Coordinates of N, CA and C in Angstrom, one line a residue:
M1 N -54.1 18.8 -24.8 CA -54.3 17.8 -24.0 C -53.4 18.2 -22.9
V2 N -53.9 18.4 -21.4 CA -52.8 18.7 -20.8 C -52.3 17.6 -19.6
M3 N -51.3 17.3 -19.5 CA -50.0 16.7 -18.6 C -50.4 16.6 -17.5
K4 N -50.3 15.5 -16.4 CA -49.9 15.8 -15.1 C -48.4 15.7 -14.9
V5 N -48.1 17.1 -14.2 CA -46.7 16.7 -13.7 C -47.2 16.9 -11.9
H6 N -45.7 16.8 -11.9 CA -45.6 17.0 -10.1 C -44.4 18.2 -10.2
L7 N -44.6 18.8 -8.9 CA -43.3 20.2 -8.7 C -42.6 19.5 -7.5
R8 N -41.2 19.9 -7.9 CA -40.5 19.4 -6.4 C -39.3 20.2 -6.3
A9 N -38.9 20.1 -5.2 CA -37.4 21.2 -4.5 C -36.4 20.4 -5.7
I10 N -35.3 21.6 -5.9 CA -34.1 21.2 -6.6 C -33.6 20.4 -5.4
E11 N -32.8 19.5 -6.2 CA -31.9 18.7 -5.8 C -30.3 18.2 -6.3
P12 N -29.6 17.6 -5.7 CA -28.1 17.8 -5.8 C -28.6 17.2 -7.1
Q13 N -28.9 15.9 -7.6 CA -28.8 15.3 -8.7 C -29.5 16.3 -10.2
D14 N -29.8 17.5 -9.8 CA -30.3 17.9 -10.4 C -29.4 19.1 -11.4
L15 N -28.8 19.4 -10.9 CA -27.3 20.3 -11.2 C -27.3 20.0 -12.5
D16 N -26.9 19.0 -13.6 CA -26.7 19.3 -14.9 C -27.8 19.6 -15.3
L17 N -28.8 19.1 -15.0 CA -30.1 20.2 -15.9 C -30.0 21.2 -15.9
L18 N -30.5 21.6 -14.8 CA -29.9 23.0 -13.8 C -29.0 23.8 -15.0
Y19 N -28.0 23.5 -14.9 CA -26.6 23.9 -16.2 C -26.7 24.1 -17.4
T20 N -27.7 23.1 -17.8 CA -28.1 22.6 -19.0 C -28.9 24.4 -19.5
I21 N -29.7 24.4 -18.4 CA -31.3 25.2 -19.0 C -30.7 26.9 -18.6
E22 N -30.1 27.1 -17.2 CA -29.6 28.4 -17.6 C -28.7 28.8 -18.1
N23 N -27.7 27.7 -18.8 CA -27.0 28.1 -19.5 C -27.4 28.2 -21.1
D24 N -28.7 28.0 -21.4 CA -29.1 27.9 -22.8 C -28.8 29.3 -23.2
V25 N -28.6 29.9 -24.2 CA -28.1 31.3 -24.7 C -29.5 31.8 -25.0
S26 N -30.1 30.8 -25.5 CA -31.3 31.2 -26.9 C -32.5 31.3 -25.7
L27 N -32.2 31.7 -24.3 CA -33.0 31.4 -23.7 C -33.0 33.1 -22.4
W28 N -31.8 33.6 -23.0 CA -31.7 35.0 -22.2 C -31.7 35.9 -22.7
D29 N -32.2 36.0 -23.7 CA -33.5 36.7 -24.4 C -34.8 37.0 -24.0
I30 N -35.1 36.0 -23.0 CA -36.3 36.4 -22.7 C -36.4 36.6 -21.1
G31 N -35.2 36.7 -20.4 CA -35.2 36.5 -19.1 C -34.3 37.4 -19.0
A32 N -34.1 37.6 -17.5 CA -32.7 38.1 -16.8 C -31.4 37.4 -17.0
T33 N -31.1 36.9 -17.7 CA -30.3 36.1 -17.3 C -29.1 36.8 -19.0
N34 N -28.0 37.0 -18.2 CA -27.1 37.4 -19.9 C -26.2 36.7 -19.0
V35 N -25.4 36.1 -18.5 CA -24.2 35.4 -18.2 C -24.2 33.7 -18.0
P36 N -23.2 33.2 -18.2 CA -23.6 31.8 -17.8 C -23.2 31.6 -16.8
Y37 N -23.6 30.9 -15.9 CA -23.1 30.0 -14.6 C -22.6 29.3 -14.5
S38 N -21.5 28.9 -13.2 CA -20.3 27.9 -13.4 C -21.2 26.6 -12.8
R39 N -20.8 25.5 -12.7 CA -21.8 24.3 -11.8 C -21.5 25.0 -10.4
Y40 N -20.5 25.2 -10.4 CA -19.7 25.5 -9.0 C -21.4 26.6 -8.0
T41 N -21.3 27.7 -9.3 CA -22.3 28.4 -8.5 C -23.8 27.8 -8.3
L42 N -23.9 26.8 -9.1 CA -25.2 27.0 -9.5 C -25.3 25.4 -7.9
H43 N -24.2 24.9 -8.1 CA -24.4 23.9 -6.8 C -24.3 24.5 -5.4
D44 N -23.3 25.9 -5.5 CA -23.4 26.5 -3.9 C -25.1 26.7 -3.9
Y45 N -25.5 27.6 -4.6 CA -27.0 27.4 -4.8 C -28.1 26.3 -4.2
I46 N -27.7 25.7 -5.0 CA -28.6 24.6 -4.4 C -27.8 24.0 -3.0
A47 N -27.2 23.9 -2.7 CA -26.7 23.9 -1.5 C -27.4 24.9 0.0
T48 N -27.2 26.0 -0.8 CA -27.1 27.1 0.1 C -28.7 28.0 0.2
S49 N -29.4 27.8 -0.9 CA -30.9 28.1 -0.9 C -31.5 27.7 0.4
A50 N -32.3 28.6 0.9 CA -33.1 28.5 2.6 C -34.3 27.5 2.4
D51 N -34.5 27.2 0.8 CA -36.5 27.2 0.7 C -37.1 27.8 1.6
D52 N -37.3 28.2 1.8 CA -37.8 29.5 2.6 C -38.4 30.6 1.6
A53 N -39.5 30.8 0.5 CA -39.9 32.0 -0.3 C -39.6 33.6 0.4
Y54 N -40.1 33.3 1.5 CA -40.2 34.4 2.2 C -38.5 34.8 2.5
A55 N -37.9 33.8 2.5 CA -36.3 34.3 3.4 C -35.5 34.8 1.8
D56 N -35.9 33.6 0.7 CA -34.7 33.7 -1.0 C -35.9 34.6 -1.8
R57 N -37.4 35.3 -1.0 CA -37.9 35.7 -2.7 C -38.1 34.6 -3.4
Q58 N -38.1 34.1 -3.6 CA -38.0 33.1 -5.0 C -38.4 31.7 -4.5
V59 N -39.1 30.9 -5.8 CA -39.2 29.6 -5.5 C -38.7 29.3 -6.6
R60 N -37.9 28.0 -6.7 CA -37.8 27.3 -7.5 C -38.0 25.8 -7.9
L61 N -38.8 25.7 -8.8 CA -39.4 24.2 -8.6 C -38.9 23.1 -10.2
M62 N -38.3 22.0 -9.6 CA -38.8 21.1 -10.7 C -39.7 21.0 -11.5
V63 N -39.6 20.7 -12.7 CA -40.9 20.0 -13.4 C -41.2 18.5 -13.8
E64 N -41.9 17.7 -13.1 CA -41.5 16.1 -13.4 C -43.0 15.5 -13.9
T65 N -42.4 14.7 -14.8 CA -43.7 13.6 -15.7 C -44.1 12.9 -14.7
A66 N -45.5 12.5 -14.9 CA -46.2 11.3 -13.3 C -45.0 10.4 -13.2
D67 N -44.5 9.7 -14.5 CA -43.4 8.6 -14.6 C -41.7 9.4 -13.6
G68 N -42.4 10.4 -13.4 CA -40.9 10.7 -12.5 C -40.1 11.7 -13.9
Q69 N -39.7 11.7 -15.1 CA -38.8 12.2 -15.8 C -38.9 13.6 -15.7
T70 N -38.1 14.3 -15.1 CA -37.8 15.9 -14.9 C -37.7 16.8 -16.7
V71 N -38.7 17.5 -17.1 CA -38.7 18.0 -18.4 C -38.1 19.6 -17.8
G72 N -38.5 20.1 -16.9 CA -37.9 21.4 -16.9 C -38.2 22.1 -15.5
I73 N -38.4 23.5 -15.4 CA -37.9 24.3 -14.2 C -38.9 25.3 -14.0
A74 N -40.1 25.3 -13.1 CA -41.0 26.8 -12.9 C -40.4 27.6 -11.4
D75 N -40.7 28.8 -11.8 CA -40.1 29.9 -10.9 C -41.2 30.5 -10.9
L76 N -41.2 31.4 -9.4 CA -41.9 31.8 -8.6 C -40.7 32.6 -8.3
V77 N -40.3 34.4 -9.0 CA -39.1 35.5 -9.1 C -40.1 36.7 -8.2
Q78 N -39.3 37.6 -7.4 CA -39.6 39.1 -6.9 C -40.8 38.6 -6.5
F79 N -40.8 37.4 -5.3 CA -41.9 37.3 -4.6 C -41.7 38.6 -3.5
D80 N -43.1 39.4 -3.5 CA -43.2 40.2 -2.3 C -44.3 39.4 -1.6
P81 N -44.2 39.4 -0.7 CA -45.3 38.9 0.5 C -46.6 39.8 1.3
R82 N -45.8 40.9 0.9 CA -46.0 42.3 1.5 C -47.5 42.7 0.4
H83 N -47.3 42.3 -0.9 CA -48.2 42.8 -1.9 C -49.0 41.6 -2.5
R84 N -48.5 40.5 -1.8 CA -48.7 39.6 -2.3 C -48.8 39.0 -3.7
R85 N -47.5 39.1 -4.3 CA -47.3 39.2 -6.4 C -46.3 38.8 -6.0
A86 N -45.8 37.9 -7.2 CA -45.2 37.4 -7.7 C -45.0 37.3 -9.2
E87 N -43.6 37.0 -9.5 CA -42.6 37.1 -11.0 C -42.8 35.6 -11.5
I88 N -44.2 34.6 -12.4 CA -43.6 33.5 -12.9 C -43.4 32.8 -14.0
G89 N -42.5 32.4 -13.6 CA -41.7 31.5 -15.3 C -41.6 30.0 -15.3
I90 N -41.3 29.8 -16.5 CA -41.2 28.9 -16.7 C -40.2 28.0 -18.1
V91 N -40.1 26.6 -17.7 CA -38.5 26.2 -18.7 C -39.2 25.3 -19.1
I92 N -39.8 24.6 -20.1 CA -39.7 23.3 -20.6 C -39.0 22.8 -21.6
L93 N -38.1 21.3 -21.3 CA -36.6 21.2 -21.9 C -37.5 21.2 -23.6
K94 N -36.8 21.8 -24.5 CA -37.5 21.8 -26.4 C -37.6 20.4 -26.5
S95 N -36.8 19.1 -26.3 CA -37.6 18.0 -26.2 C -38.9 17.5 -26.2
H96 N -39.5 18.3 -24.7 CA -40.8 17.6 -24.4 C -42.1 19.1 -24.5
R97 N -41.3 20.2 -24.9 CA -42.5 21.4 -25.5 C -43.6 21.0 -26.2
R98 N -44.9 21.4 -26.4 CA -45.9 20.9 -27.1 C -46.8 19.5 -26.3
Q99 N -46.7 19.3 -25.4 CA -47.0 18.0 -25.0 C -48.1 18.1 -23.6
G100 N -47.9 19.5 -23.2 CA -48.6 20.0 -22.4 C -47.9 20.0 -21.2
Y101 N -46.7 20.1 -21.0 CA -46.3 20.2 -19.4 C -46.0 21.6 -18.7
A102 N -46.1 22.5 -19.9 CA -46.3 23.7 -19.8 C -47.6 24.2 -18.9
T103 N -48.5 23.6 -19.6 CA -49.7 24.3 -19.2 C -49.9 23.6 -17.6
A104 N -49.9 22.3 -17.4 CA -49.9 21.4 -16.5 C -49.0 22.2 -14.9
A105 N -47.5 22.8 -15.6 CA -46.9 23.2 -14.4 C -47.2 24.7 -14.1
L106 N -47.7 25.5 -15.3 CA -48.1 27.0 -14.7 C -49.6 26.6 -13.6
Q107 N -50.4 25.6 -13.9 CA -51.3 25.5 -13.4 C -50.9 25.1 -11.5
A108 N -49.9 24.1 -11.6 CA -49.3 23.8 -10.7 C -49.3 24.9 -9.5
L109 N -48.0 25.5 -10.5 CA -47.3 26.4 -9.6 C -48.7 27.7 -9.1
A110 N -49.2 27.4 -9.7 CA -50.2 28.8 -9.7 C -50.8 28.4 -8.4
D111 N -51.5 27.2 -8.5 CA -52.1 26.2 -6.8 C -51.0 26.6 -6.0
Y112 N -50.1 26.4 -6.1 CA -48.9 26.1 -5.1 C -49.1 27.6 -4.6
A113 N -48.8 28.4 -5.3 CA -48.7 30.2 -5.3 C -50.0 30.4 -4.2
R114 N -51.0 30.1 -4.8 CA -52.4 30.5 -3.6 C -52.6 29.9 -2.5
R115 N -52.6 28.7 -2.8 CA -53.1 27.4 -1.4 C -51.5 28.4 -0.2
I116 N -50.3 28.0 -0.4 CA -49.5 28.1 0.4 C -49.0 29.3 0.5
L117 N -48.3 30.3 -0.4 CA -47.9 31.4 -0.3 C -49.3 32.8 0.0
H118 N -50.0 32.3 -0.5 CA -51.2 33.1 -0.5 C -51.1 34.4 -0.8
V119 N -50.8 34.1 -2.2 CA -50.1 35.5 -3.3 C -51.7 35.7 -4.0
H120 N -51.5 37.1 -4.4 CA -53.0 37.6 -5.2 C -52.6 38.1 -6.8
Q121 N -51.4 37.6 -6.6 CA -51.8 37.9 -8.1 C -50.1 37.4 -8.5
L122 N -50.6 36.8 -9.7 CA -49.0 36.5 -10.4 C -48.8 37.5 -11.7
Y123 N -47.6 37.5 -12.1 CA -47.3 38.3 -13.8 C -46.0 37.6 -13.9
A124 N -46.3 38.1 -15.5 CA -45.3 37.4 -16.5 C -45.2 38.4 -17.6
V125 N -43.7 38.7 -17.7 CA -42.9 39.9 -19.3 C -42.7 38.6 -19.7
I126 N -43.4 38.9 -21.3 CA -43.2 37.8 -22.3 C -42.8 39.0 -23.8
A127 N -41.8 38.2 -24.3 CA -41.5 39.1 -25.5 C -42.5 39.1 -26.4
V128 N -42.9 40.0 -26.8 CA -44.2 40.4 -27.8 C -43.9 38.8 -28.8
G129 N -42.7 39.0 -29.6 CA -42.2 37.7 -30.6 C -42.4 36.0 -30.1
N130 N -42.7 35.9 -28.7 CA -42.5 34.5 -28.1 C -44.1 34.4 -28.2
E131 N -44.5 34.3 -29.4 CA -46.0 33.8 -29.3 C -46.8 32.4 -28.7
A132 N -45.6 31.7 -28.6 CA -45.9 30.1 -28.4 C -46.2 30.2 -26.3
A133 N -45.1 31.7 -25.9 CA -45.8 32.0 -24.5 C -46.8 32.9 -24.3
R134 N -46.9 33.6 -25.0 CA -48.2 34.5 -25.0 C -49.4 33.5 -25.3
R135 N -49.9 32.5 -26.2 CA -50.9 31.4 -25.9 C -50.8 30.9 -24.4
L136 N -49.8 30.0 -24.2 CA -49.8 29.6 -23.1 C -50.2 30.6 -21.8
F137 N -49.5 31.4 -21.3 CA -50.2 32.2 -20.7 C -51.8 32.9 -20.6
S138 N -52.0 33.4 -21.5 CA -53.6 33.3 -22.7 C -54.3 32.0 -21.7
R139 N -54.1 31.0 -22.1 CA -54.5 29.6 -21.7 C -54.7 29.6 -20.8
C140 N -53.8 30.4 -19.6 CA -53.7 29.7 -18.5 C -54.2 30.8 -17.7
G141 N -55.4 31.7 -18.5 CA -56.2 32.7 -17.9 C -55.2 34.4 -17.5
Y142 N -54.2 33.8 -18.0 CA -53.5 35.4 -18.1 C -54.1 36.4 -18.9
Q143 N -54.1 37.7 -18.0 CA -54.6 39.1 -19.1 C -53.2 39.8 -19.6
R144 N -53.4 40.3 -20.9 CA -52.5 41.2 -21.2 C -52.6 43.0 -20.7
Q145 N -51.8 42.9 -19.6 CA -52.0 44.3 -18.6 C -51.3 45.3 -19.9
V146 N -50.1 45.4 -20.3 CA -49.3 46.2 -20.5 C -48.0 45.7 -21.6
L147 N -48.4 47.2 -22.8 CA -47.4 46.8 -23.5 C -45.5 47.7 -23.0
L148 N -44.9 46.9 -23.0 CA -43.3 47.3 -22.4 C -42.4 47.9 -23.7
T149 N -42.6 48.9 -23.6 CA -41.5 49.1 -24.8 C -40.1 49.2 -25.0
D150 N -39.7 48.3 -25.7 CA -37.9 48.5 -26.3 C -37.7 47.6 -24.5
W151 N -38.2 46.9 -23.8 CA -38.1 45.8 -22.3 C -37.1 45.3 -22.4
L152 N -36.2 44.5 -23.8 CA -35.9 43.2 -23.9 C -34.5 43.7 -25.1
Y153 N -33.4 43.5 -24.4 CA -32.3 44.0 -25.1 C -31.8 42.8 -25.2
D154 N -31.0 42.2 -26.8 CA -30.3 41.1 -27.3 C -28.9 41.1 -27.6
G155 N -28.3 42.2 -27.2 CA -27.1 42.7 -27.7 C -27.0 43.4 -28.6
T156 N -28.0 43.8 -29.6 CA -27.9 44.1 -31.2 C -29.1 45.4 -30.8
S157 N -30.2 44.7 -30.5 CA -31.3 45.8 -30.9 C -32.4 45.6 -29.5
Y158 N -33.5 45.8 -29.5 CA -34.5 46.1 -28.0 C -35.8 45.8 -28.7
A159 N -36.6 44.6 -27.7 CA -37.5 44.1 -28.6 C -38.6 44.4 -27.6
D160 N -39.7 44.6 -27.7 CA -41.4 45.1 -26.9 C -41.2 43.8 -26.0
A161 N -42.2 44.0 -24.8 CA -42.2 42.8 -23.9 C -44.0 43.3 -23.2
L162 N -44.9 42.1 -23.2 CA -46.1 42.4 -22.8 C -46.2 41.8 -21.3
L163 N -46.6 42.7 -20.4 CA -46.7 42.3 -19.3 C -48.3 41.4 -18.8
M164 N -48.0 39.9 -18.4 CA -49.6 39.5 -18.6 C -50.1 39.2 -17.3
Q165 N -50.8 39.2 -16.7 CA -50.8 39.1 -15.4 C -52.3 38.0 -14.5
Y166 N -52.4 37.4 -13.9 CA -53.5 36.4 -13.7 C -53.4 37.1 -11.8
V167 N -55.1 37.3 -12.0 CA -55.1 38.0 -10.3 C -56.5 36.8 -10.3
Y168 N -56.2 36.2 -8.3 CA -56.9 35.4 -8.0 C -58.6 36.0 -8.0
S169 N -59.8 35.6 -7.9 CA -60.4 36.3 -7.3 C -60.8 35.7 -6.1

C-alpha cells in the first residue's frame, strides 16, 4: 500500500530531525557522508540555503505524512541542469519504514523533478547488499544499469554498488 505524503522545504524546526538523520552512523556506509555534522553546521545550512536547485545544485525536502508528521527526508543531489539529470536519495525514519512512505516520497520527488526541474533522468547508487533499497527503486521503475565494483568503503572493506536509473519517456 502506498501512503500519501507531502514534500516540503526544510524549516528551522526540522533541525533536530535533520541532525538525527545526518549523524546516523548506520547510514554513512550507503551514502557520501562520513563525518558527524554539528547542529551549528546544519542550522547554518538551513539558514543559508538558497532554496534554488539551480544555485544549490540540490534539493532537500522533508517527507510528511497526510497528518503532518515528518517521517524522513528526500534529496535530489548532483543536479545537472545542462544534462537534465540528478541523483536521488531518501531516508525514512526506522519507525516509519515498510509503510509505503518511501515509495510515495520517491514518486512525489520524481514528479517534482520532471514537472518543475525538467529533469530527463534520475539515478541512485545503491549498495548491492541493500535489498530493501533495491526493491524500492525497482518498484518505482528504476532499471539496473551497471555494477560499480568496490564502490563503497566502510573503513574496513569495500562493497559493490548498483547504479539504478530512471529515464523519463
